[in-house]
Structure formats: structure tokens, C-alpha cells
mmCIF file of C-alpha atoms and ligand atoms in Angstrom:
data_model
loop_
_atom_site.group_PDB
_atom_site.id
_atom_site.type_symbol
_atom_site.label_atom_id
_atom_site.label_comp_id
_atom_site.label_asym_id
_atom_site.label_seq_id
_atom_site.Cartn_x
_atom_site.Cartn_y
_atom_site.Cartn_z
ATOM 1 C CA UNK A 12 62.501 -35.998 60.367
ATOM 2 C CA UNK A 13 63.561 -38.093 57.399
ATOM 3 C CA UNK A 14 66.317 -36.416 55.359
ATOM 4 C CA UNK A 15 65.633 -35.631 51.712
ATOM 5 C CA UNK A 16 62.384 -37.574 51.417
ATOM 6 C CA UNK A 17 59.990 -36.312 48.777
ATOM 7 C CA UNK A 18 57.035 -37.756 46.904
ATOM 8 C CA UNK A 19 59.557 -38.602 44.191
ATOM 9 C CA UNK A 20 62.240 -40.316 46.207
ATOM 10 C CA UNK A 21 62.383 -44.099 46.029
ATOM 11 C CA UNK A 22 60.969 -46.234 48.810
ATOM 12 C CA UNK A 23 61.499 -49.847 49.746
ATOM 13 C CA UNK A 24 58.050 -51.186 50.612
ATOM 14 C CA UNK A 25 58.949 -54.601 52.002
ATOM 15 C CA UNK A 26 60.262 -56.553 49.064
ATOM 16 C CA UNK A 27 59.032 -54.012 46.504
ATOM 17 C CA UNK A 28 61.323 -51.263 45.260
ATOM 18 C CA UNK A 29 59.126 -48.269 44.552
ATOM 19 C CA UNK A 30 60.541 -45.477 42.430
ATOM 20 C CA UNK A 31 58.235 -42.829 43.980
ATOM 21 C CA UNK A 32 55.521 -42.496 46.643
ATOM 22 C CA UNK A 33 52.449 -41.355 44.681
ATOM 23 C CA UNK A 34 50.087 -44.327 44.966
ATOM 24 C CA UNK A 35 46.855 -44.924 43.047
ATOM 25 C CA UNK A 36 44.182 -45.179 45.789
ATOM 26 C CA UNK A 37 41.611 -47.952 45.490
ATOM 27 C CA UNK A 38 38.551 -46.609 43.687
ATOM 28 C CA UNK A 39 35.307 -48.271 42.697
ATOM 29 C CA UNK A 40 34.506 -47.325 39.107
ATOM 30 C CA UNK A 41 31.665 -49.708 38.176
ATOM 31 C CA UNK A 42 33.072 -50.696 34.767
ATOM 32 C CA UNK A 43 33.448 -54.448 35.408
ATOM 33 C CA UNK A 44 30.293 -55.581 33.668
ATOM 34 C CA UNK A 45 28.535 -58.313 35.645
ATOM 35 C CA UNK A 46 31.488 -58.535 38.012
ATOM 36 C CA UNK A 47 34.078 -59.408 35.364
ATOM 37 C CA UNK A 48 37.002 -57.059 34.540
ATOM 38 C CA UNK A 49 36.783 -55.821 30.949
ATOM 39 C CA UNK A 50 39.524 -54.652 28.547
ATOM 40 C CA UNK A 51 38.693 -51.083 29.643
ATOM 41 C CA UNK A 52 40.071 -51.869 33.110
ATOM 42 C CA UNK A 53 43.387 -52.964 31.616
ATOM 43 C CA UNK A 54 43.540 -49.670 29.738
ATOM 44 C CA UNK A 55 42.571 -47.603 32.807
ATOM 45 C CA UNK A 56 45.142 -49.168 35.143
ATOM 46 C CA UNK A 57 47.826 -49.233 32.462
ATOM 47 C CA UNK A 58 47.316 -45.490 31.892
ATOM 48 C CA UNK A 59 48.002 -44.874 35.583
ATOM 49 C CA UNK A 60 51.081 -47.143 35.744
ATOM 50 C CA UNK A 61 54.647 -45.851 35.983
ATOM 51 C CA UNK A 62 57.858 -47.873 36.276
ATOM 52 C CA UNK A 63 58.233 -48.678 39.966
ATOM 53 C CA UNK A 64 54.859 -47.066 40.765
ATOM 54 C CA UNK A 65 52.336 -48.667 43.111
ATOM 55 C CA UNK A 66 48.636 -49.166 42.299
ATOM 56 C CA UNK A 67 45.785 -50.531 44.386
ATOM 57 C CA UNK A 68 42.724 -51.786 42.530
ATOM 58 C CA UNK A 69 39.158 -50.783 43.169
ATOM 59 C CA UNK A 70 37.339 -52.754 45.865
ATOM 60 C CA UNK A 71 37.053 -56.314 44.511
ATOM 61 C CA UNK A 72 34.461 -58.689 45.900
ATOM 62 C CA UNK A 73 35.415 -61.760 47.871
ATOM 63 C CA UNK A 74 32.006 -63.375 47.361
ATOM 64 C CA UNK A 75 28.631 -63.046 45.676
ATOM 65 C CA UNK A 76 27.137 -61.443 48.804
ATOM 66 C CA UNK A 77 29.727 -58.655 48.816
ATOM 67 C CA UNK A 78 28.356 -56.126 46.313
ATOM 68 C CA UNK A 79 26.755 -52.760 47.013
ATOM 69 C CA UNK A 80 27.450 -50.949 43.747
ATOM 70 C CA UNK A 81 26.622 -51.906 40.152
ATOM 71 C CA UNK A 82 29.221 -53.739 38.078
ATOM 72 C CA UNK A 83 32.024 -54.015 40.584
ATOM 73 C CA UNK A 84 34.562 -56.754 39.917
ATOM 74 C CA UNK A 85 34.914 -59.900 41.950
ATOM 75 C CA UNK A 86 37.749 -62.345 42.460
ATOM 76 C CA UNK A 87 35.846 -65.447 43.534
ATOM 77 C CA UNK A 88 35.272 -67.189 40.162
ATOM 78 C CA UNK A 89 37.725 -68.597 37.614
ATOM 79 C CA UNK A 90 36.301 -66.297 34.949
ATOM 80 C CA UNK A 91 37.111 -63.271 37.108
ATOM 81 C CA UNK A 92 40.636 -64.540 37.837
ATOM 82 C CA UNK A 93 41.300 -65.042 34.117
ATOM 83 C CA UNK A 94 39.993 -61.579 33.305
ATOM 84 C CA UNK A 95 42.125 -59.956 36.028
ATOM 85 C CA UNK A 96 45.248 -61.578 34.540
ATOM 86 C CA UNK A 97 44.962 -59.274 31.533
ATOM 87 C CA UNK A 98 44.716 -56.210 33.765
ATOM 88 C CA UNK A 99 47.699 -57.275 35.865
ATOM 89 C CA UNK A 100 49.753 -58.046 32.745
ATOM 90 C CA UNK A 101 49.060 -54.586 31.331
ATOM 91 C CA UNK A 102 50.234 -52.966 34.579
ATOM 92 C CA UNK A 103 53.331 -55.166 34.848
ATOM 93 C CA UNK A 104 54.215 -54.398 31.232
ATOM 94 C CA UNK A 105 54.645 -50.787 32.378
ATOM 95 C CA UNK A 106 56.868 -51.845 35.279
ATOM 96 C CA UNK A 107 54.350 -51.020 38.013
ATOM 97 C CA UNK A 108 53.284 -53.049 41.063
ATOM 98 C CA UNK A 109 49.628 -53.765 41.770
ATOM 99 C CA UNK A 110 47.683 -55.028 44.788
ATOM 100 C CA UNK A 111 44.053 -56.148 44.625
ATOM 101 C CA UNK A 112 41.772 -54.615 47.241
ATOM 102 C CA UNK A 113 39.545 -57.282 48.806
ATOM 103 C CA UNK A 114 36.081 -56.007 49.643
ATOM 104 C CA UNK A 115 32.782 -57.003 51.173
ATOM 105 C CA UNK A 116 30.281 -54.206 51.729
ATOM 106 C CA UNK A 117 28.278 -56.001 54.436
ATOM 107 C CA UNK A 118 25.096 -54.040 55.175
ATOM 108 C CA UNK A 119 25.957 -51.342 52.587
ATOM 109 C CA UNK A 120 24.013 -53.394 50.064
ATOM 110 C CA UNK A 121 20.486 -54.034 48.859
ATOM 111 C CA UNK A 122 18.327 -56.977 47.818
ATOM 112 C CA UNK A 123 19.044 -56.185 44.147
ATOM 113 C CA UNK A 124 22.700 -57.003 44.703
ATOM 114 C CA UNK A 125 22.126 -60.130 46.794
ATOM 115 C CA UNK A 126 21.694 -63.697 45.580
ATOM 116 C CA UNK A 127 17.997 -64.522 45.887
ATOM 117 C CA UNK A 128 17.246 -60.935 46.938
ATOM 118 C CA UNK A 129 18.127 -61.797 50.522
ATOM 119 C CA UNK A 130 19.038 -59.365 53.292
ATOM 120 C CA UNK A 131 22.689 -58.269 53.233
ATOM 121 C CA UNK A 132 24.904 -59.543 56.038
ATOM 122 C CA UNK A 133 26.484 -57.469 58.795
ATOM 123 C CA UNK A 134 27.588 -57.393 62.414
ATOM 124 C CA UNK A 135 24.132 -56.045 63.300
ATOM 125 C CA UNK A 136 20.456 -56.121 62.338
ATOM 126 C CA UNK A 137 20.323 -52.325 62.161
ATOM 127 C CA UNK A 138 20.317 -50.626 58.758
ATOM 128 C CA UNK A 139 22.389 -47.678 57.613
ATOM 129 C CA UNK A 140 20.388 -44.512 58.341
ATOM 130 C CA UNK A 141 18.351 -42.718 55.704
ATOM 131 C CA UNK A 142 21.007 -39.994 55.626
ATOM 132 C CA UNK A 143 22.869 -42.237 53.178
ATOM 133 C CA UNK A 144 21.620 -43.501 49.834
ATOM 134 C CA UNK A 145 22.605 -46.564 47.873
ATOM 135 C CA UNK A 146 23.297 -46.377 44.133
ATOM 136 C CA UNK A 147 21.065 -48.891 42.368
ATOM 137 C CA UNK A 148 21.786 -50.616 39.042
ATOM 138 C CA UNK A 149 19.362 -48.351 37.131
ATOM 139 C CA UNK A 150 21.235 -45.244 38.323
ATOM 140 C CA UNK A 151 18.577 -44.254 40.885
ATOM 141 C CA UNK A 152 19.231 -44.051 44.635
ATOM 142 C CA UNK A 153 17.491 -46.066 47.339
ATOM 143 C CA UNK A 154 17.563 -46.504 51.097
ATOM 144 C CA UNK A 155 19.637 -49.215 52.711
ATOM 145 C CA UNK A 156 17.488 -52.162 53.880
ATOM 146 C CA UNK A 157 17.858 -53.854 57.285
ATOM 147 C CA UNK A 158 20.716 -56.371 57.209
ATOM 148 C CA UNK A 159 20.924 -59.778 58.852
ATOM 149 C CA UNK A 160 23.338 -60.129 61.760
ATOM 150 C CA UNK A 161 25.844 -62.905 61.105
ATOM 151 C CA UNK A 162 25.817 -65.693 63.660
ATOM 152 C CA UNK A 163 29.232 -66.246 65.253
ATOM 153 C CA UNK A 164 29.461 -69.710 63.683
ATOM 154 C CA UNK A 165 29.069 -68.189 60.178
ATOM 155 C CA UNK A 166 32.057 -65.868 60.555
ATOM 156 C CA UNK A 167 34.821 -68.416 59.830
ATOM 157 C CA UNK A 168 33.110 -68.990 56.482
ATOM 158 C CA UNK A 169 33.490 -65.286 55.596
ATOM 159 C CA UNK A 170 37.136 -65.347 56.740
ATOM 160 C CA UNK A 171 37.623 -68.288 54.398
ATOM 161 C CA UNK A 172 36.173 -66.242 51.522
ATOM 162 C CA UNK A 173 38.887 -63.636 52.072
ATOM 163 C CA UNK A 174 41.562 -66.338 52.203
ATOM 164 C CA UNK A 175 40.402 -67.846 48.909
ATOM 165 C CA UNK A 176 40.112 -64.447 47.269
ATOM 166 C CA UNK A 177 43.701 -63.697 48.307
ATOM 167 C CA UNK A 178 44.887 -66.954 46.772
ATOM 168 C CA UNK A 179 42.917 -66.146 43.624
ATOM 169 C CA UNK A 180 44.547 -62.719 43.468
ATOM 170 C CA UNK A 181 47.985 -64.299 43.529
ATOM 171 C CA UNK A 182 46.826 -66.755 40.866
ATOM 172 C CA UNK A 183 45.780 -63.784 38.728
ATOM 173 C CA UNK A 184 49.329 -62.427 39.046
ATOM 174 C CA UNK A 185 48.714 -59.633 41.555
ATOM 175 C CA UNK A 186 51.746 -58.679 43.634
ATOM 176 C CA UNK A 187 49.597 -58.725 46.745
ATOM 177 C CA UNK A 188 46.257 -57.763 48.257
ATOM 178 C CA UNK A 189 44.845 -55.021 50.460
ATOM 179 C CA UNK A 190 42.197 -55.889 53.022
ATOM 180 C CA UNK A 191 39.521 -53.182 52.943
ATOM 181 C CA UNK A 192 38.738 -52.618 56.609
ATOM 182 C CA UNK A 193 37.621 -49.014 56.109
ATOM 183 C CA UNK A 194 34.757 -46.665 55.202
ATOM 184 C CA UNK A 195 31.809 -48.383 56.877
ATOM 185 C CA UNK A 196 31.924 -51.678 54.966
ATOM 186 C CA UNK A 197 31.739 -55.176 56.464
ATOM 187 C CA UNK A 198 34.971 -55.195 58.486
ATOM 188 C CA UNK A 199 34.394 -51.633 59.711
ATOM 189 C CA UNK A 200 30.880 -52.708 60.749
ATOM 190 C CA UNK A 201 32.612 -54.962 63.264
ATOM 191 C CA UNK A 202 35.273 -52.443 64.306
ATOM 192 C CA UNK A 203 33.039 -49.469 65.144
ATOM 193 C CA UNK A 204 31.037 -49.329 68.368
ATOM 194 C CA UNK A 205 28.471 -47.076 66.654
ATOM 195 C CA UNK A 206 27.421 -50.098 64.566
ATOM 196 C CA UNK A 207 28.579 -53.280 66.275
ATOM 197 C CA UNK A 208 25.943 -54.089 68.920
ATOM 198 C CA UNK A 209 26.886 -57.725 69.402
ATOM 199 C CA UNK A 210 27.076 -59.387 72.758
ATOM 200 C CA UNK A 211 29.131 -62.383 71.623
ATOM 201 C CA UNK A 212 32.903 -62.778 71.159
ATOM 202 C CA UNK A 213 32.819 -60.403 68.146
ATOM 203 C CA UNK A 214 31.261 -57.434 69.965
ATOM 204 C CA UNK A 215 31.718 -55.188 72.985
ATOM 205 C CA UNK A 216 35.393 -54.796 73.909
ATOM 206 C CA UNK A 217 37.981 -53.456 71.478
ATOM 207 C CA UNK A 218 39.598 -56.890 71.459
ATOM 208 C CA UNK A 219 36.313 -58.451 70.357
ATOM 209 C CA UNK A 220 35.529 -55.815 67.744
ATOM 210 C CA UNK A 221 39.018 -56.198 66.203
ATOM 211 C CA UNK A 222 38.711 -59.981 66.103
ATOM 212 C CA UNK A 223 37.083 -60.312 62.659
ATOM 213 C CA UNK A 224 39.708 -58.097 60.983
ATOM 214 C CA UNK A 225 42.602 -59.820 62.711
ATOM 215 C CA UNK A 226 41.279 -63.282 61.855
ATOM 216 C CA UNK A 227 41.131 -62.221 58.204
ATOM 217 C CA UNK A 228 44.648 -60.766 58.311
ATOM 218 C CA UNK A 229 45.954 -63.945 59.917
ATOM 219 C CA UNK A 230 44.243 -66.238 57.410
ATOM 220 C CA UNK A 231 45.424 -64.219 54.432
ATOM 221 C CA UNK A 232 48.978 -63.887 55.762
ATOM 222 C CA UNK A 233 49.169 -67.650 56.252
ATOM 223 C CA UNK A 234 47.870 -68.212 52.723
ATOM 224 C CA UNK A 235 50.013 -65.790 50.708
ATOM 225 C CA UNK A 236 52.693 -64.411 53.065
ATOM 226 C CA UNK A 237 52.777 -61.222 55.122
ATOM 227 C CA UNK A 238 54.918 -59.452 52.534
ATOM 228 C CA UNK A 239 51.997 -59.440 50.109
ATOM 229 C CA UNK A 240 49.327 -58.065 52.451
ATOM 230 C CA UNK A 241 48.262 -54.482 53.097
ATOM 231 C CA UNK A 242 45.508 -53.409 55.504
ATOM 232 C CA UNK A 243 43.281 -50.363 55.179
ATOM 233 C CA UNK A 244 41.349 -48.805 58.071
ATOM 234 C CA UNK A 245 39.624 -45.491 58.759
ATOM 235 C CA UNK A 246 39.048 -45.200 62.515
ATOM 236 C CA UNK A 247 37.932 -41.566 62.356
ATOM 237 C CA UNK A 248 35.655 -41.624 59.335
ATOM 238 C CA UNK A 249 31.895 -41.809 59.753
ATOM 239 C CA UNK A 250 31.058 -42.780 56.172
ATOM 240 C CA UNK A 251 27.860 -44.907 56.127
ATOM 241 C CA UNK A 252 27.347 -44.213 59.871
ATOM 242 C CA UNK A 253 30.632 -45.894 60.812
ATOM 243 C CA UNK A 254 31.084 -43.858 63.999
ATOM 244 C CA UNK A 255 33.228 -44.821 66.897
ATOM 245 C CA UNK A 256 33.062 -43.200 70.315
ATOM 246 C CA UNK A 257 36.860 -43.295 70.590
ATOM 247 C CA UNK A 258 38.615 -43.401 67.199
ATOM 248 C CA UNK A 259 42.100 -42.972 68.661
ATOM 249 C CA UNK A 260 41.777 -46.011 70.932
ATOM 250 C CA UNK A 261 40.285 -47.995 68.056
ATOM 251 C CA UNK A 262 43.209 -47.035 65.812
ATOM 252 C CA UNK A 263 45.658 -48.037 68.526
ATOM 253 C CA UNK A 264 43.853 -51.321 69.142
ATOM 254 C CA UNK A 265 44.137 -52.323 65.478
ATOM 255 C CA UNK A 266 47.778 -51.219 65.301
ATOM 256 C CA UNK A 267 48.729 -52.968 68.516
ATOM 257 C CA UNK A 268 47.352 -56.218 67.111
ATOM 258 C CA UNK A 269 49.069 -55.786 63.756
ATOM 259 C CA UNK A 270 52.367 -55.052 65.516
ATOM 260 C CA UNK A 271 51.933 -58.142 67.667
ATOM 261 C CA UNK A 272 51.048 -60.344 64.711
ATOM 262 C CA UNK A 273 54.150 -59.085 62.898
ATOM 263 C CA UNK A 274 56.269 -59.808 65.940
ATOM 264 C CA UNK A 275 54.833 -63.317 66.278
ATOM 265 C CA UNK A 276 55.475 -64.281 62.678
ATOM 266 C CA UNK A 277 58.802 -62.445 62.475
ATOM 267 C CA UNK A 278 57.902 -60.490 59.362
ATOM 268 C CA UNK A 279 55.954 -57.386 58.502
ATOM 269 C CA UNK A 280 52.844 -56.954 56.439
ATOM 270 C CA UNK A 281 53.455 -54.749 53.402
ATOM 271 C CA UNK A 282 51.783 -51.598 54.759
ATOM 272 C CA UNK A 283 49.056 -50.015 56.818
ATOM 273 C CA UNK A 284 46.834 -47.623 54.838
ATOM 274 C CA UNK A 285 44.832 -45.085 56.846
ATOM 275 C CA UNK A 286 42.213 -42.689 55.491
ATOM 276 C CA UNK A 287 42.383 -39.215 56.974
ATOM 277 C CA UNK A 288 39.303 -37.712 58.575
ATOM 278 C CA UNK A 289 39.851 -34.722 56.263
ATOM 279 C CA UNK A 290 38.250 -36.754 53.565
ATOM 280 C CA UNK A 291 34.768 -37.919 54.410
ATOM 281 C CA UNK A 292 31.711 -38.891 52.434
ATOM 282 C CA UNK A 293 33.624 -39.780 49.299
ATOM 283 C CA UNK A 294 31.659 -40.278 46.168
ATOM 284 C CA UNK A 295 28.509 -38.775 47.641
ATOM 285 C CA UNK A 296 29.517 -35.233 48.503
ATOM 286 C CA UNK A 297 32.534 -32.992 48.742
ATOM 287 C CA UNK A 298 32.093 -32.223 52.386
ATOM 288 C CA UNK A 299 32.079 -34.190 55.561
ATOM 289 C CA UNK A 300 32.444 -33.699 59.268
ATOM 290 C CA UNK A 301 36.058 -33.193 60.131
ATOM 291 C CA UNK A 302 38.307 -31.412 62.552
ATOM 292 C CA UNK A 303 40.949 -28.801 61.878
ATOM 293 C CA UNK A 304 43.926 -29.671 59.657
ATOM 294 C CA UNK A 305 46.064 -29.523 62.763
ATOM 295 C CA UNK A 306 43.908 -32.028 64.714
ATOM 296 C CA UNK A 307 43.848 -34.386 61.783
ATOM 297 C CA UNK A 308 47.588 -34.259 61.175
ATOM 298 C CA UNK A 309 48.078 -34.946 64.893
ATOM 299 C CA UNK A 310 45.694 -37.918 64.778
ATOM 300 C CA UNK A 311 47.487 -39.445 61.792
ATOM 301 C CA UNK A 312 50.887 -38.759 63.345
ATOM 302 C CA UNK A 313 49.895 -40.590 66.509
ATOM 303 C CA UNK A 314 48.856 -43.664 64.542
ATOM 304 C CA UNK A 315 51.899 -43.439 62.328
ATOM 305 C CA UNK A 316 54.215 -43.439 65.337
ATOM 306 C CA UNK A 317 52.455 -46.418 66.876
ATOM 307 C CA UNK A 318 52.665 -48.642 63.794
ATOM 308 C CA UNK A 319 55.879 -50.562 63.169
ATOM 309 C CA UNK A 320 56.003 -50.630 59.397
ATOM 310 C CA UNK A 321 55.166 -48.819 56.184
ATOM 311 C CA UNK A 322 52.466 -46.199 56.647
ATOM 312 C CA UNK A 323 50.325 -44.956 53.776
ATOM 313 C CA UNK A 324 48.021 -41.960 54.201
ATOM 314 C CA UNK A 325 45.040 -41.058 52.016
ATOM 315 C CA UNK A 326 42.358 -38.419 51.869
ATOM 316 C CA UNK A 327 42.315 -34.867 50.555
ATOM 317 C CA UNK A 328 46.028 -34.707 49.745
ATOM 318 C CA UNK A 329 47.260 -32.086 47.325
ATOM 319 C CA UNK A 330 50.765 -32.228 45.876
ATOM 320 C CA UNK A 331 51.965 -29.858 48.604
ATOM 321 C CA UNK A 332 50.299 -31.718 51.489
ATOM 322 C CA UNK A 333 51.716 -34.986 50.163
ATOM 323 C CA UNK A 334 55.205 -33.474 49.944
ATOM 324 C CA UNK A 335 54.882 -32.221 53.521
ATOM 325 C CA UNK A 336 53.620 -35.560 54.845
ATOM 326 C CA UNK A 337 56.482 -37.479 53.245
ATOM 327 C CA UNK A 338 59.178 -34.910 54.130
ATOM 328 C CA UNK A 339 58.125 -34.788 57.788
ATOM 329 C CA UNK A 340 57.919 -38.564 58.045
ATOM 330 C CA UNK A 341 54.155 -38.463 58.739
ATOM 331 C CA UNK A 342 53.693 -40.889 55.837
ATOM 332 C CA UNK A 343 55.938 -43.141 53.795
ATOM 333 C CA UNK A 344 53.464 -43.238 50.924
ATOM 334 C CA UNK A 345 50.461 -41.126 49.935
ATOM 335 C CA UNK A 346 47.542 -42.546 47.993
ATOM 336 C CA UNK A 347 45.656 -40.226 45.666
ATOM 337 C CA UNK A 348 42.076 -40.822 44.592
ATOM 338 C CA UNK A 349 40.101 -38.164 42.775
ATOM 339 C CA UNK A 350 43.100 -36.402 41.201
ATOM 340 C CA UNK A 351 44.265 -39.734 39.813
ATOM 341 C CA UNK A 352 40.851 -40.333 38.205
ATOM 342 C CA UNK A 353 41.175 -37.211 36.075
ATOM 343 C CA UNK A 354 44.972 -37.183 35.659
ATOM 344 C CA UNK A 355 46.232 -40.520 34.382
ATOM 345 C CA UNK A 356 49.743 -39.020 34.359
ATOM 346 C CA UNK A 357 49.401 -37.597 37.870
ATOM 347 C CA UNK A 358 52.940 -38.593 38.804
ATOM 348 C CA UNK A 359 54.437 -36.650 35.905
ATOM 349 C CA UNK A 360 52.164 -33.668 36.563
ATOM 350 C CA UNK A 361 53.194 -33.623 40.219
ATOM 351 C CA UNK A 362 56.848 -33.880 39.223
ATOM 352 C CA UNK A 363 56.504 -30.917 36.879
ATOM 353 C CA UNK A 364 54.089 -29.149 39.198
ATOM 354 C CA UNK A 365 51.830 -28.897 36.143
ATOM 355 C CA UNK A 366 48.145 -27.928 36.379
ATOM 356 C CA UNK A 367 45.664 -30.730 37.060
ATOM 357 C CA UNK A 368 42.527 -31.620 35.141
ATOM 358 C CA UNK A 369 39.419 -31.388 37.340
ATOM 359 C CA UNK A 370 37.537 -34.644 37.868
ATOM 360 C CA UNK A 371 33.906 -35.047 36.814
ATOM 361 C CA UNK A 372 31.948 -36.509 39.707
ATOM 362 C CA UNK A 373 28.940 -37.585 37.683
ATOM 363 C CA UNK A 374 30.964 -40.194 35.777
ATOM 364 C CA UNK A 375 32.615 -41.757 38.842
ATOM 365 C CA UNK A 376 30.193 -44.687 38.937
ATOM 366 C CA UNK A 377 28.828 -44.898 35.388
ATOM 367 C CA UNK A 378 29.482 -47.829 33.080
ATOM 368 C CA UNK A 379 30.814 -46.218 29.911
ATOM 369 C CA UNK A 380 34.190 -47.868 29.197
ATOM 370 C CA UNK A 381 35.651 -44.625 27.886
ATOM 371 C CA UNK A 382 33.776 -41.513 28.999
ATOM 372 C CA UNK A 383 34.986 -40.293 32.379
ATOM 373 C CA UNK A 384 37.194 -43.359 32.616
ATOM 374 C CA UNK A 385 39.980 -43.628 30.035
ATOM 375 C CA UNK A 386 39.404 -40.352 28.184
ATOM 376 C CA UNK A 387 41.027 -37.919 30.621
ATOM 377 C CA UNK A 388 43.915 -36.154 28.858
ATOM 378 C CA UNK A 389 47.626 -36.727 29.306
ATOM 379 C CA UNK A 390 49.988 -33.792 29.150
ATOM 380 C CA UNK A 391 51.220 -33.826 25.611
ATOM 381 C CA UNK A 392 54.958 -33.816 25.052
ATOM 382 C CA UNK A 393 55.055 -30.174 24.009
ATOM 383 C CA UNK A 394 53.156 -28.920 27.050
ATOM 384 C CA UNK A 395 55.150 -31.163 29.399
ATOM 385 C CA UNK A 396 58.347 -29.702 27.996
ATOM 386 C CA UNK A 397 56.984 -26.188 28.324
ATOM 387 C CA UNK A 398 56.033 -26.818 31.950
ATOM 388 C CA UNK A 399 59.489 -28.116 32.628
ATOM 389 C CA UNK A 400 61.270 -25.247 30.891
ATOM 390 C CA UNK A 401 59.135 -22.668 32.662
ATOM 391 C CA UNK A 402 60.411 -24.042 35.939
ATOM 392 C CA UNK A 403 64.111 -23.950 35.143
HETATM 393 C C1 LIG B 21 34.931 -42.745 43.025
HETATM 394 C C2 LIG B 21 35.587 -43.229 44.271
HETATM 395 C C3 LIG B 21 35.545 -44.565 44.589
HETATM 396 C C4 LIG B 21 36.191 -45.043 45.736
HETATM 397 N N1 LIG B 21 36.199 -46.393 45.990
HETATM 398 C C5 LIG B 21 36.950 -46.877 47.005
HETATM 399 C C6 LIG B 21 37.141 -48.266 47.152
HETATM 400 O O1 LIG B 21 36.656 -49.107 46.361
HETATM 401 N N2 LIG B 21 37.894 -48.695 48.185
HETATM 402 C C7 LIG B 21 38.470 -47.822 49.078
HETATM 403 O O2 LIG B 21 39.138 -48.254 50.019
HETATM 404 N N3 LIG B 21 38.328 -46.490 48.945
HETATM 405 C C8 LIG B 21 37.614 -46.000 47.918
HETATM 406 N N4 LIG B 21 37.545 -44.640 47.723
HETATM 407 C C9 LIG B 21 38.335 -43.742 48.583
HETATM 408 C C10 LIG B 21 39.717 -43.468 47.958
HETATM 409 O O3 LIG B 21 40.535 -44.610 48.035
HETATM 410 C C11 LIG B 21 40.458 -42.297 48.633
HETATM 411 O O4 LIG B 21 40.824 -42.638 49.945
HETATM 412 C C12 LIG B 21 39.599 -41.060 48.671
HETATM 413 O O5 LIG B 21 39.151 -40.712 47.392
HETATM 414 C C13 LIG B 21 40.357 -39.885 49.274
HETATM 415 O O6 LIG B 21 41.458 -39.539 48.508
HETATM 416 P P1 LIG B 21 41.401 -38.238 47.552
HETATM 417 O O7 LIG B 21 41.078 -37.069 48.440
HETATM 418 O O8 LIG B 21 42.811 -38.194 47.005
HETATM 419 O O9 LIG B 21 40.358 -38.468 46.536
HETATM 420 C C14 LIG B 21 36.879 -44.140 46.604
HETATM 421 C C15 LIG B 21 36.895 -42.782 46.276
HETATM 422 C C16 LIG B 21 36.279 -42.327 45.125
HETATM 423 C C17 LIG B 21 36.365 -40.853 44.795
#
């Protein structure tokens, strides 16, 4: 039990002094036209910034083969780096800290998103099942095509793309990066035994399935320093068919390797970010397969205890559940997704325990730079004061 910890108590996340623990979760919003961050992104992230608050960007592509949604930003060209600088500056001007989430979707793509219309890359040749649909640039939905299994000798090249993207992120002024190893995308396609059917050094045993992720972590840590690197995983989430026969052992295997890496280099990565099973099928539906709240809290607690460092939880948290998780020590930080989309001043609303605006799902992935993006209301001063007074 950690004494007096609430969502609003300060937290020292490595070298960063956070003034509270309500984190903006990484969320793809499809407003970076042709892969380049626009002024609207600066406005969106700035709206969600608080002094000493922590933000994680939407998934940001490490290469031109990484996309699986329309108009997602990249961080592999100079133009993208320059454009990100404006976003980072706007966030820093508000006193907040921002990490860039590095992303490659792997097989969760389509010829329309690939250079030359080629097959997307993955750990396997098997496609995502027809149960899932891909959002295409014209707003329609299609089936996922069969990917091409990466040859082992091609993998160092992909690791290098992450390393360069991390260096680019620092060049753009980001305080650090998060490696997206969750939700059925490329790294998760290596981690999960329901997808990874390789017989080489990147498949089979847990050690082999963790290898790609750990090689990326190592490369990025060497490039920009452990204290600027977060890692996200979701061992128990089956989004995009990312099933594992033993999620607990997979979670432990990743954590054991992160702990060991930290021990070897004598410093910690910034945090481990784990998505709860409670939240599945984001963006596509409101429901997913999950266990009881009790089972899920137990699962997260087990991972939390195993990891030697800052632990961030995400997925289906309300204000109350977040307060409980922080007070009990089950999480140091809680990242909020959907509520933060529709409540730019979520931190203030949580502080006041004010009502939340409901998010509009149909504008999650549209391209309008304002509608459903930067036009969600703030509490005005009068209503904020009223909320506060009513609680005295
Ligand atoms: C519109 C949308 C886009 C998302 N995009 C990403 C993403 O790019 N990277 C990622 O790691 N998670 C992504 N997520 C998952 C969120 O980070 C978060 O874990 C999830 O929404 C659960 O938290 P919530 O219940 O507070 O919404 C996305 C979620 C939503 C709703």
C-alpha cells in the first residue's frame, strides 16, 4: 500500500517530475495528412497538456511500410521531424512532457498503404481473420490481405528503422519515445504464439518470440538512453487475433527481460505500459472478450509486482478505478484514452469530479481538423467554479 497516493499526487517518472498521474494514452486520430503532422495536431495535444502532465502521441510510423490507417503520422522523413517540432513546442509551452509512440502495424495493413502495393510484412504468412476489418482511405472497410513473413536476415533492418525513428523523435524535441509492442501490431505479431508460427530464432520458445521486441528496446536504449524509453505491451488482449495460449507467462517473459536489461545497463527504462484485458477491440466495438474485474486486476497486479520500475496501466479506467489503482499501488500512472478524446481538460474534470462529455466514436478516425478532434468543450470558468463550490 502506498500512503496518500492519488491520481493527483506528484510522481517522479525517472528524470521527469510529473505533477499528476492522469496520462494521455496514445491514440491514432488520422489527422496527419499524408503522414505529416498538421497545425491541428499541435492544437489537439496542446489542449490536452497540463503543467507537469504526461502525454503519449498517437502511433507514429517508423517507416513507409508501417501504416494500416489513413493519414497517420510518421517520423522517418525530415519533413515529418520538422512538422513534429511544432507539436512538441506547443506541448512544452504548456509545461507538459511528451513521448512519441513508435509504431509499425505489420500485417494489420493493406496494399493501399504499402509502397508499390506490396504485401505487408509480418512474423507469418497468415492473414488476420475476416472477423476484423481494415479501415481504408475512402472510409470503407476491407479484409486484411495475406502478409509476407520477414526473413530472419531482414529483421535487423526493421530494428534499425526503430532506432532511427527514436533518434528522429529526439531531434524533433520529444522527451522520449514509447515502443508500441501491443494490440496485435508488428511486435505483438512476434510475441504471441497464436500468430508467430516461425521455426527460426524468432519463433517457438518465449525467448525467441521476445527477441524482436528486446532487440528493438536495446537498440533504442543505446541510441537515446534508457531514461527516454517506454515500452507498451498487451499480453492478454486478442485485438487483431493477437492471442497467446499463456498470457501470464508471456507477460513475465517480457518483464524478466526488461528487468535484466535494466540490471545490465544499470539504469531503468522510463516505464512499462500495459493494456488491461478489460479493454478489448478498441476503435471497432465497445465490447471484447474479457474476464471478471477481479481476474483482470489480479493479472495486472501480478505483472506490476514482477516489473522493477514505473508501471502504467490503461484500458477502461474511470476516475474511480484510476484512483483505486494508484492508491493501492497497482499502478503508478494511468493512461486514459476515450475520455481524453472528448474531454481536453480531463485532468481538471477529474480533480473537480465534474461530469464528462461523451466521446463520438464515428469521428475517431476521420480527417476533419476540427470536428470530433479539437472542438470538444472545456469546462468554462463559471461551471468549473460551480462544480468546485458544490463540493465544498
Ligand atoms: C481512437 C483510438 C485510437 C487508438 N490508437 C492507439 C494507438 O495508436 N496506439 C496505442 O498503443 N493504443 C491506441 N489505442 C488504445 C488506447 O491507447 C487505450 O489503451 C484504450 O483506448 C483504452 O483506454 P480507454 O478505456 O481509457 O479508452 C487507441 C484507442 C482509441 C479509442
